[in-house]
Coordinates of C-alpha atoms in Angstrom, one line a residue:
M5 CA 0.1 0.0 0.0
M6 CA 1.3 3.3 -1.1
T7 CA -0.3 6.6 0.4
N8 CA 0.8 10.0 1.3
D9 CA -1.0 9.9 4.7
N10 CA 1.0 9.9 8.0
R11 CA 2.7 6.8 8.8
Y12 CA 0.2 6.0 11.7
T13 CA -2.8 6.5 9.7
A14 CA -1.5 4.3 7.2
I15 CA -0.5 1.6 9.9
S16 CA -4.2 1.9 11.0
V17 CA -5.7 1.4 7.5
A18 CA -3.3 -1.3 6.7
K19 CA -4.5 -3.3 9.7
E20 CA -7.9 -2.8 8.8
C21 CA -7.1 -4.1 5.5
R22 CA -5.1 -7.1 7.0
L23 CA -2.1 -6.2 5.2
L24 CA 0.3 -6.3 8.0
Q25 CA 1.5 -9.3 10.2
D26 CA 1.1 -9.1 14.2
R27 CA 4.8 -8.1 14.0
F28 CA 6.1 -5.3 12.0
Y29 CA 8.9 -3.0 11.8
L30 CA 8.7 0.7 10.7
G31 CA 11.8 2.0 8.7
D32 CA 12.7 5.7 8.8
L33 CA 15.9 7.9 8.7
N34 CA 17.1 9.4 12.3
E35 CA 18.8 13.0 12.7
S36 CA 22.1 11.5 11.5
Q37 CA 20.4 10.4 8.2
E38 CA 21.0 6.7 9.3
L39 CA 18.3 4.0 8.8
Q40 CA 16.6 3.0 12.0
W41 CA 13.7 0.2 12.6
T42 CA 11.3 0.5 15.1
F43 CA 9.7 -2.8 16.2
M44 CA 6.0 -2.7 16.4
E45 CA 3.4 -5.1 17.8
K46 CA -0.4 -5.4 18.2
R47 CA -1.4 -4.7 22.1
N48 CA -4.3 -3.9 23.8
S49 CA -3.4 -0.4 24.7
T50 CA -2.5 2.9 23.1
L51 CA 0.2 3.5 20.4
V52 CA 3.2 3.8 22.4
Q53 CA 6.8 4.5 20.6
T54 CA 9.9 4.4 22.8
N55 CA 13.1 5.5 21.7
E56 CA 15.6 3.2 24.0
E57 CA 18.6 5.2 22.9
T58 CA 20.2 7.1 25.8
K59 CA 21.3 10.8 25.7
S60 CA 25.2 11.2 26.1
S61 CA 24.6 14.2 28.0
R62 CA 21.7 13.3 30.4
G63 CA 21.7 9.5 30.3
Q64 CA 17.8 9.6 29.8
Q65 CA 15.2 7.9 27.5
D66 CA 13.0 9.8 25.2
S67 CA 9.5 8.2 24.8
L68 CA 6.7 9.4 22.7
T69 CA 3.0 8.4 23.2
E70 CA 0.5 8.9 20.8
N71 CA -3.3 7.9 20.8
A72 CA -4.7 6.2 17.9
D73 CA -7.6 4.0 16.7
E74 CA -5.2 1.1 16.7
D75 CA -3.5 -0.5 19.4
F76 CA 0.2 -1.0 19.2
T77 CA 3.1 -1.1 21.3
S78 CA 6.6 0.1 19.5
V79 CA 10.1 0.2 20.6
R80 CA 13.5 1.0 18.7
A81 CA 14.4 -2.5 17.3
E82 CA 17.7 -4.0 18.0
S83 CA 17.6 -5.9 14.7
K84 CA 19.4 -4.4 12.0
S85 CA 18.1 -6.9 9.2
P86 CA 14.3 -7.3 9.9
W87 CA 13.7 -8.3 6.3
K88 CA 15.5 -11.5 7.0
E89 CA 12.9 -12.5 9.7
R90 CA 9.9 -14.5 9.2
N91 CA 6.2 -13.8 10.0
C92 CA 6.7 -9.9 10.0
S93 CA 5.9 -6.9 7.7
L94 CA 7.9 -3.9 6.9
I95 CA 6.9 -0.3 6.6
L96 CA 8.8 2.4 4.9
T97 CA 8.6 6.1 5.0
A98 CA 9.4 8.6 2.2
R99 CA 13.0 9.2 3.5
A100 CA 13.5 5.3 4.1
L101 CA 12.4 4.5 0.5
D102 CA 15.0 7.3 -0.7
F103 CA 17.5 5.3 1.2
F104 CA 16.7 2.0 -0.8
T105 CA 16.1 3.4 -4.0
G106 CA 17.4 6.8 -4.5
R107 CA 20.1 7.5 -6.8
A108 CA 22.6 8.1 -4.1
S109 CA 21.7 4.9 -2.1
N110 CA 24.6 2.9 -1.3
V111 CA 22.7 -0.2 -0.4
D112 CA 23.4 -3.5 -2.5
E113 CA 20.8 -4.4 -4.9
S114 CA 20.0 -7.8 -3.2
T115 CA 19.3 -6.2 0.2
A116 CA 17.1 -3.4 -1.5
A117 CA 15.3 -6.0 -3.3
A118 CA 14.7 -8.1 -0.2
V119 CA 13.4 -5.1 1.6
L120 CA 11.1 -3.9 -1.0
R121 CA 9.6 -7.0 -1.8
K122 CA 8.9 -7.5 2.1
T123 CA 7.5 -3.9 2.3
A124 CA 3.7 -4.0 2.9
V125 CA 3.1 -0.2 3.6
V126 CA 5.0 2.8 2.0
A127 CA 3.8 6.1 4.1
E128 CA 4.3 9.7 3.5
V129 CA 5.1 9.5 -0.3
S130 CA 4.4 11.7 -3.0
G131 CA 3.5 10.6 -6.7
R132 CA 7.0 10.9 -7.8
R133 CA 8.3 8.3 -5.0
K134 CA 5.3 6.1 -5.9
L135 CA 6.7 5.7 -9.4
Q136 CA 10.4 5.4 -7.8
F137 CA 8.9 2.3 -5.9
V138 CA 7.3 0.7 -8.9
E139 CA 10.6 1.3 -11.1
A140 CA 12.6 -0.2 -8.6
L141 CA 10.4 -3.4 -8.2
K142 CA 10.5 -3.8 -12.0
R143 CA 14.3 -3.2 -12.0
Y144 CA 14.7 -6.2 -9.6
G145 CA 12.7 -8.6 -12.1
D146 CA 9.1 -8.3 -10.3
F147 CA 5.7 -7.7 -12.1
V148 CA 4.0 -4.7 -10.7
G149 CA 0.3 -3.9 -10.7
V150 CA -1.0 -0.8 -9.4
Y151 CA -4.5 -0.1 -8.1
A152 CA -5.0 3.6 -7.7
N153 CA -7.6 6.4 -7.9
S154 CA -5.7 10.1 -8.1
A155 CA -4.1 12.2 -10.6
S156 CA -0.8 12.1 -8.6
E157 CA -0.6 8.1 -9.1
C158 CA -0.9 8.4 -13.1
L159 CA 3.0 8.0 -13.6
A160 CA 2.9 4.7 -11.5
L161 CA -0.1 3.5 -13.1
Q162 CA 1.7 4.0 -16.6
E163 CA 4.7 2.5 -15.7
A164 CA 3.2 -0.6 -13.7
G165 CA 2.7 -4.0 -15.6
T166 CA -0.9 -3.8 -15.0
G167 CA -2.5 -0.4 -13.8
V168 CA -6.2 -0.5 -12.5
A169 CA -8.1 2.8 -12.0
L170 CA -10.4 3.0 -9.0
A171 CA -13.0 5.0 -11.1
E172 CA -13.5 7.1 -14.0
T173 CA -11.1 9.8 -12.9
E174 CA -8.0 11.3 -14.1
A175 CA -6.2 8.0 -13.2
S176 CA -8.4 5.8 -15.7
I177 CA -6.4 7.9 -18.6
A178 CA -3.1 6.2 -17.8
A179 CA -4.7 2.8 -16.5
L180 CA -5.0 -0.2 -18.4
F181 CA -8.4 -1.1 -16.6
T182 CA -11.3 0.7 -15.1
P183 CA -13.7 -1.4 -13.4
K184 CA -17.4 -0.4 -13.3
A185 CA -17.5 -1.5 -9.4
Q186 CA -15.3 0.6 -7.1
D187 CA -14.0 -2.4 -5.2
L188 CA -11.1 -5.0 -5.2
N189 CA -13.2 -7.8 -6.7
C190 CA -12.0 -6.7 -10.3
I191 CA -8.4 -7.6 -9.3
L192 CA -9.4 -11.2 -9.0
H193 CA -11.3 -11.0 -12.2
I194 CA -8.4 -9.5 -14.1
L195 CA -6.1 -12.3 -12.7
K196 CA -8.5 -14.9 -13.7
E197 CA -9.0 -14.0 -17.1
G198 CA -5.2 -13.3 -17.6
R199 CA -4.4 -16.9 -16.6
A200 CA -7.1 -18.3 -18.7
A201 CA -5.7 -16.3 -21.7
L202 CA -2.0 -17.4 -21.1
V203 CA -3.0 -21.2 -20.6
N204 CA -5.3 -21.2 -23.7
S205 CA -2.3 -19.7 -25.7
Y206 CA -0.2 -22.5 -24.6
Q207 CA -2.9 -25.1 -25.1
C208 CA -3.2 -23.6 -28.9
F209 CA 0.2 -23.9 -29.4
K210 CA 0.5 -27.3 -28.2
Y211 CA -2.3 -28.2 -30.4
V212 CA -1.1 -26.9 -33.6
A213 CA 2.3 -28.4 -32.9
L214 CA 0.6 -32.0 -32.2
F215 CA -1.8 -31.7 -35.2
S216 CA 1.3 -31.2 -37.5
M217 CA 3.1 -34.1 -36.0
I218 CA 0.0 -36.3 -36.4
Q219 CA -0.1 -35.2 -40.1
F220 CA 3.6 -35.8 -40.7
I221 CA 3.5 -39.2 -39.4
S222 CA 0.3 -40.0 -41.3
V223 CA 1.8 -38.8 -44.7
N224 CA 5.0 -40.7 -43.9
I225 CA 3.2 -44.0 -43.2
L226 CA 1.3 -43.6 -46.6
Y227 CA 4.6 -42.8 -48.2
R228 CA 5.5 -46.4 -47.3
V229 CA 2.9 -47.9 -49.6
K230 CA 3.3 -45.3 -51.9
V231 CA 0.1 -43.2 -51.4
D232 CA -0.6 -39.7 -50.8
L233 CA -3.2 -37.7 -49.6
A234 CA -5.4 -36.0 -52.1
D235 CA -6.0 -32.0 -51.8
V236 CA -9.4 -32.4 -50.7
Q237 CA -8.2 -34.6 -47.9
Y238 CA -5.6 -31.9 -47.0
T239 CA -8.5 -29.4 -47.0
Y240 CA -10.7 -31.5 -45.0
S241 CA -8.3 -32.0 -42.2
D242 CA -7.0 -28.7 -42.3
F243 CA -10.1 -26.6 -42.0
L244 CA -12.9 -28.8 -40.9
L245 CA -11.0 -30.9 -38.4
A246 CA -8.1 -28.5 -36.9
M247 CA -9.7 -25.0 -37.6
L248 CA -12.9 -25.8 -35.9
L249 CA -11.3 -27.1 -32.5
F250 CA -8.5 -24.8 -32.6
L251 CA -11.3 -21.9 -32.4
T252 CA -13.1 -23.5 -29.8
I253 CA -10.1 -23.9 -27.4
N254 CA -10.2 -20.2 -27.0
L255 CA -13.7 -20.1 -25.9
N256 CA -12.7 -21.7 -22.5
G257 CA -13.4 -19.2 -19.7
P258 CA -11.5 -18.7 -16.6
A259 CA -11.8 -20.8 -13.5
S260 CA -14.5 -19.7 -10.9
K261 CA -11.9 -19.9 -8.2
L262 CA -8.4 -18.4 -8.3
S263 CA -5.9 -21.2 -7.6
K264 CA -2.8 -20.5 -5.7
K265 CA -0.7 -22.6 -8.1
R266 CA 0.4 -20.1 -11.0
P267 CA 0.8 -20.9 -14.7
P268 CA 4.3 -21.0 -16.5
T269 CA 5.2 -17.5 -17.6
S270 CA 7.3 -19.2 -20.5
F271 CA 6.4 -21.8 -22.8
I272 CA 10.0 -23.0 -23.0
C273 CA 9.9 -24.9 -19.6
L274 CA 10.1 -28.7 -18.6
R275 CA 6.5 -29.1 -18.2
H276 CA 5.5 -28.2 -21.8
I277 CA 8.5 -29.9 -23.4
I278 CA 7.6 -33.0 -21.6
S279 CA 4.0 -32.9 -22.2
I280 CA 4.5 -32.3 -26.1
I281 CA 7.0 -35.1 -26.4
G282 CA 4.8 -37.4 -24.5
H283 CA 1.9 -36.7 -26.7
V284 CA 3.9 -37.2 -29.9
L285 CA 5.0 -40.7 -28.6
I286 CA 1.7 -41.7 -27.7
Q287 CA -0.1 -40.7 -31.1
A288 CA 2.9 -42.0 -33.0
F289 CA 2.6 -45.4 -31.3
F290 CA -1.1 -45.7 -31.9
Q291 CA -0.5 -44.6 -35.7
V292 CA 2.3 -46.9 -36.4
L293 CA 1.1 -49.8 -34.7
P294 CA -2.1 -50.6 -36.8
S295 CA -0.1 -49.8 -40.0
N296 CA 2.2 -52.7 -39.4
P297 CA 1.0 -56.3 -40.8

């Protein structure tokens, strides 16, 4: 979630949307421009943030207490690598985002990629920093989708792989999709339709490849007995048999429920190669076997 709201407002909204784990870290820069992680956990009291750094002059502890709608307790985290922990979320402010993605950033790419991929909320960011966040994720090889509704997010919508505008506002000009209903159900519909289109494309290619192999083996079997197919027979097999089935494959709609198992993103993968080779061997066996006396 990317928002220009205050960090505590963003935390409250993210908790209501169930975007955060029970344990999460807030990343921000301190006065020395050093990255500081604040550990936060859900409690049954008000939002309490305690800075455990002691002052060198007085040896006292600074504490900050804020009342909020959500109940958390937060203390300065001792861990300097919270992105390596399990069952926790990360929250970044605008300054922390610049620390990992800015032009002057000295953070190595593997660390920056791990932090950004584990980040659940980016608070206090402008439209330019939202674009910066999307560009960073794409640079690390991720496919990014953006769901937005304001004009300041047009750049992020345009840069994202899939942009969805909440309504017919200024953002709908840059977005690829604009749903009629203003809810998040359209995201599931886009995922299901996209997966169905991808799988149907794979199946059409496999069908064309197998049909060509079947026809190739059939012609070679006929050549053994010095016989060939006539032009009418080629036309019948290509148009009446192959084309009709080829067109009906594309009519398959998406599944009613989105599966956790994602389809391959490339056709050149072990699953498809084994499938094509296996089908070719099976159909060749049943073609060649009856032709032998």
